[in-house]
Structure formats: structure tokens, C-alpha cells
Short mmCIF file of C-alpha atoms in Angstrom, two decimals:
data_model
loop_
_atom_site.label_atom_id
_atom_site.label_comp_id
_atom_site.label_asym_id
_atom_site.label_seq_id
_atom_site.Cartn_x
_atom_site.Cartn_y
_atom_site.Cartn_z
CA MET A 1 -23.86 -62.46 20.35
CA ASN A 2 -21.03 -64.59 19.35
CA ILE A 3 -19.42 -65.47 15.96
CA GLN A 4 -21.33 -68.79 15.52
CA ASP A 5 -24.76 -67.02 16.02
CA ILE A 6 -23.96 -64.52 13.62
CA PHE A 7 -22.90 -67.37 10.87
CA SER A 8 -25.88 -69.25 12.01
CA SER A 9 -28.22 -66.03 11.01
CA PHE A 10 -26.71 -65.57 7.48
CA PHE A 11 -26.71 -69.60 6.68
CA GLY A 12 -29.70 -70.96 8.48
CA GLY A 13 -28.05 -72.85 11.14
CA GLY A 14 -26.04 -76.05 11.15
CA GLY A 15 -26.82 -77.52 8.12
CA GLY A 16 -24.44 -78.97 5.46
CA GLY A 17 -23.27 -81.77 7.13
CA MET A 18 -22.42 -79.78 10.61
CA GLU A 19 -23.39 -81.41 13.93
CA GLU A 20 -26.64 -79.66 15.32
CA GLU A 21 -26.24 -77.47 18.32
CA GLU A 22 -28.11 -78.26 21.56
CA GLN A 23 -30.48 -75.52 22.25
CA GLN A 24 -28.70 -73.20 24.74
CA ILE A 25 -30.10 -72.08 27.91
CA LEU A 26 -29.90 -68.35 28.59
CA LYS A 27 -28.51 -67.45 32.01
CA GLY A 28 -28.38 -64.07 33.64
CA ASP A 29 -25.23 -62.49 35.36
CA GLU A 30 -23.80 -64.01 38.37
CA VAL A 31 -25.37 -62.84 41.74
CA ILE A 32 -22.83 -62.33 44.55
CA VAL A 33 -24.29 -62.15 47.82
CA GLU A 34 -22.31 -61.86 51.15
CA LEU A 35 -23.35 -64.57 53.92
CA ASP A 36 -22.65 -64.04 57.67
CA ALA A 37 -21.50 -67.70 58.62
CA SER A 38 -20.15 -68.62 62.10
CA LEU A 39 -16.90 -69.57 62.91
CA GLU A 40 -18.31 -72.93 63.87
CA ASP A 41 -19.78 -73.33 60.38
CA LEU A 42 -16.41 -72.49 58.52
CA TYR A 43 -14.70 -75.28 60.95
CA MET A 44 -17.35 -77.83 61.05
CA GLY A 45 -19.18 -77.22 57.91
CA GLY A 46 -22.80 -76.60 57.65
CA SER A 47 -25.53 -74.75 55.66
CA LEU A 48 -27.11 -71.62 55.30
CA LYS A 49 -30.67 -70.94 53.98
CA VAL A 50 -30.89 -67.48 51.58
CA TRP A 51 -33.85 -65.77 50.29
CA ARG A 52 -33.45 -65.18 46.78
CA GLU A 53 -35.90 -63.03 44.54
CA LYS A 54 -36.22 -62.53 40.87
CA ASN A 55 -38.53 -61.05 38.10
CA VAL A 56 -40.28 -63.56 36.32
CA ILE A 57 -42.06 -63.06 33.10
CA LYS A 58 -45.73 -63.87 33.19
CA PRO A 59 -48.75 -63.91 30.62
CA ALA A 60 -51.07 -60.61 30.92
CA PRO A 61 -54.35 -59.86 29.26
CA GLY A 62 -54.58 -58.09 26.17
CA LYS A 63 -52.14 -57.72 23.07
CA ARG A 64 -48.97 -55.33 22.75
CA ARG A 65 -47.59 -53.56 19.67
CA CYS A 66 -44.15 -55.35 18.93
CA ASN A 67 -41.70 -55.88 16.44
CA CYS A 68 -42.23 -52.19 15.12
CA ARG A 69 -40.53 -51.51 11.88
CA ASN A 70 -40.82 -48.54 9.03
CA GLU A 71 -42.08 -49.77 5.76
CA VAL A 72 -41.30 -47.42 2.76
CA TYR A 73 -43.67 -47.35 0.03
CA HIS A 74 -43.84 -45.05 -3.30
CA ARG A 75 -46.87 -43.38 -4.71
CA GLN A 76 -47.41 -41.83 -8.08
CA ILE A 77 -48.82 -38.36 -7.74
CA GLY A 78 -48.27 -37.17 -11.32
CA PRO A 79 -46.60 -37.90 -14.37
CA GLY A 80 -43.05 -38.61 -13.62
CA MET A 81 -43.73 -37.63 -10.01
CA TYR A 82 -43.59 -39.91 -7.09
CA GLN A 83 -43.95 -39.52 -3.47
CA GLN A 84 -42.00 -41.57 -0.79
CA MET A 85 -43.84 -42.33 2.25
CA THR A 86 -42.99 -44.42 5.43
CA GLU A 87 -45.40 -46.16 7.83
CA GLN A 88 -44.77 -47.73 11.06
CA VAL A 89 -45.86 -51.30 11.10
CA CYS A 90 -46.22 -53.50 14.46
CA ASP A 91 -47.09 -56.94 15.13
CA GLN A 92 -49.86 -57.57 17.80
CA CYS A 93 -47.77 -60.01 20.34
CA PRO A 94 -49.20 -61.40 23.67
CA ASN A 95 -48.80 -59.03 26.59
CA VAL A 96 -46.47 -59.92 29.38
CA LYS A 97 -45.99 -58.59 32.76
CA PHE A 98 -43.16 -59.00 35.44
CA VAL A 99 -43.95 -60.62 38.72
CA ARG A 100 -41.40 -61.01 41.81
CA GLU A 101 -40.98 -64.54 42.81
CA GLY A 102 -38.71 -65.97 45.74
CA GLU A 103 -37.42 -68.82 47.08
CA PHE A 104 -35.17 -70.24 49.83
CA LEU A 105 -31.61 -71.25 48.51
CA THR A 106 -29.33 -73.69 50.64
CA VAL A 107 -25.85 -72.87 50.57
CA ASP A 108 -23.46 -75.33 51.66
CA ILE A 109 -20.48 -74.39 53.60
CA GLU A 110 -17.52 -76.84 53.31
CA LYS A 111 -15.42 -77.84 56.25
CA GLY A 112 -12.34 -75.56 56.67
CA MET A 113 -13.57 -72.54 54.14
CA LYS A 114 -12.00 -69.33 54.50
CA ASP A 115 -13.48 -65.90 55.05
CA GLY A 116 -14.31 -64.67 51.37
CA GLN A 117 -13.84 -68.13 49.64
CA VAL A 118 -16.28 -68.88 46.79
#
């Protein structure tokens, strides 16, 4: 979370004459894969096909408990006597499952690339 996100959560976003931010696309970490390219591919250029798999969130049947929080309430049990109770409250959210999906990616090798070059 960056400092802009913190201020946005306190003050309700970019109102007050500030420019509206474009919706940010969430990205994962970089994936580094070693590829075996021939000397000819490095010298002449070319392309390689690479199989890439990742977890994808898909809807699943049913509901799940989420956004759980503890709520505190007080109950009078006698004159001047109170009891403090906590109760866990959870929302019912759509259920999800993770499915492995893959695709072939084409990696272009530029003419004259060196070993280890990105």
C-alpha cells in the first residue's frame, strides 16, 4: 500500500479538485524463466514458445464466511452490573476456487542477444 492509498482511505478518494486516478491494474511478481536458445537463435534472432501456468480464481457453488470481525456489546445483569460480551460476525460471500490455467507465450529473441540478457 502506498501513501496515496492511505490518504485516499482516510479522505474518501481524490475529491476536492484533485485529479481522479485511473483504476490501477493489480500485477503479480515478475516470473523469471531460463530458456534454452540455440546459438543460431541468438545470432539470427527468432522466437520460442513457452508454456505458462497460473492459478485463476473461478466461482464455486455455495457461500463462505468472510470479513469476520468481533463485535462487542454490553448487557445489564443487575443494578449497576454489566457484562461485556463478544460475538464473531461474518458476512456470507460468494465461494471461489482456484483452477490452474495455462497458455503458450511467444518469447522473441532479438538478433545479437547475449547469454543471460533479458
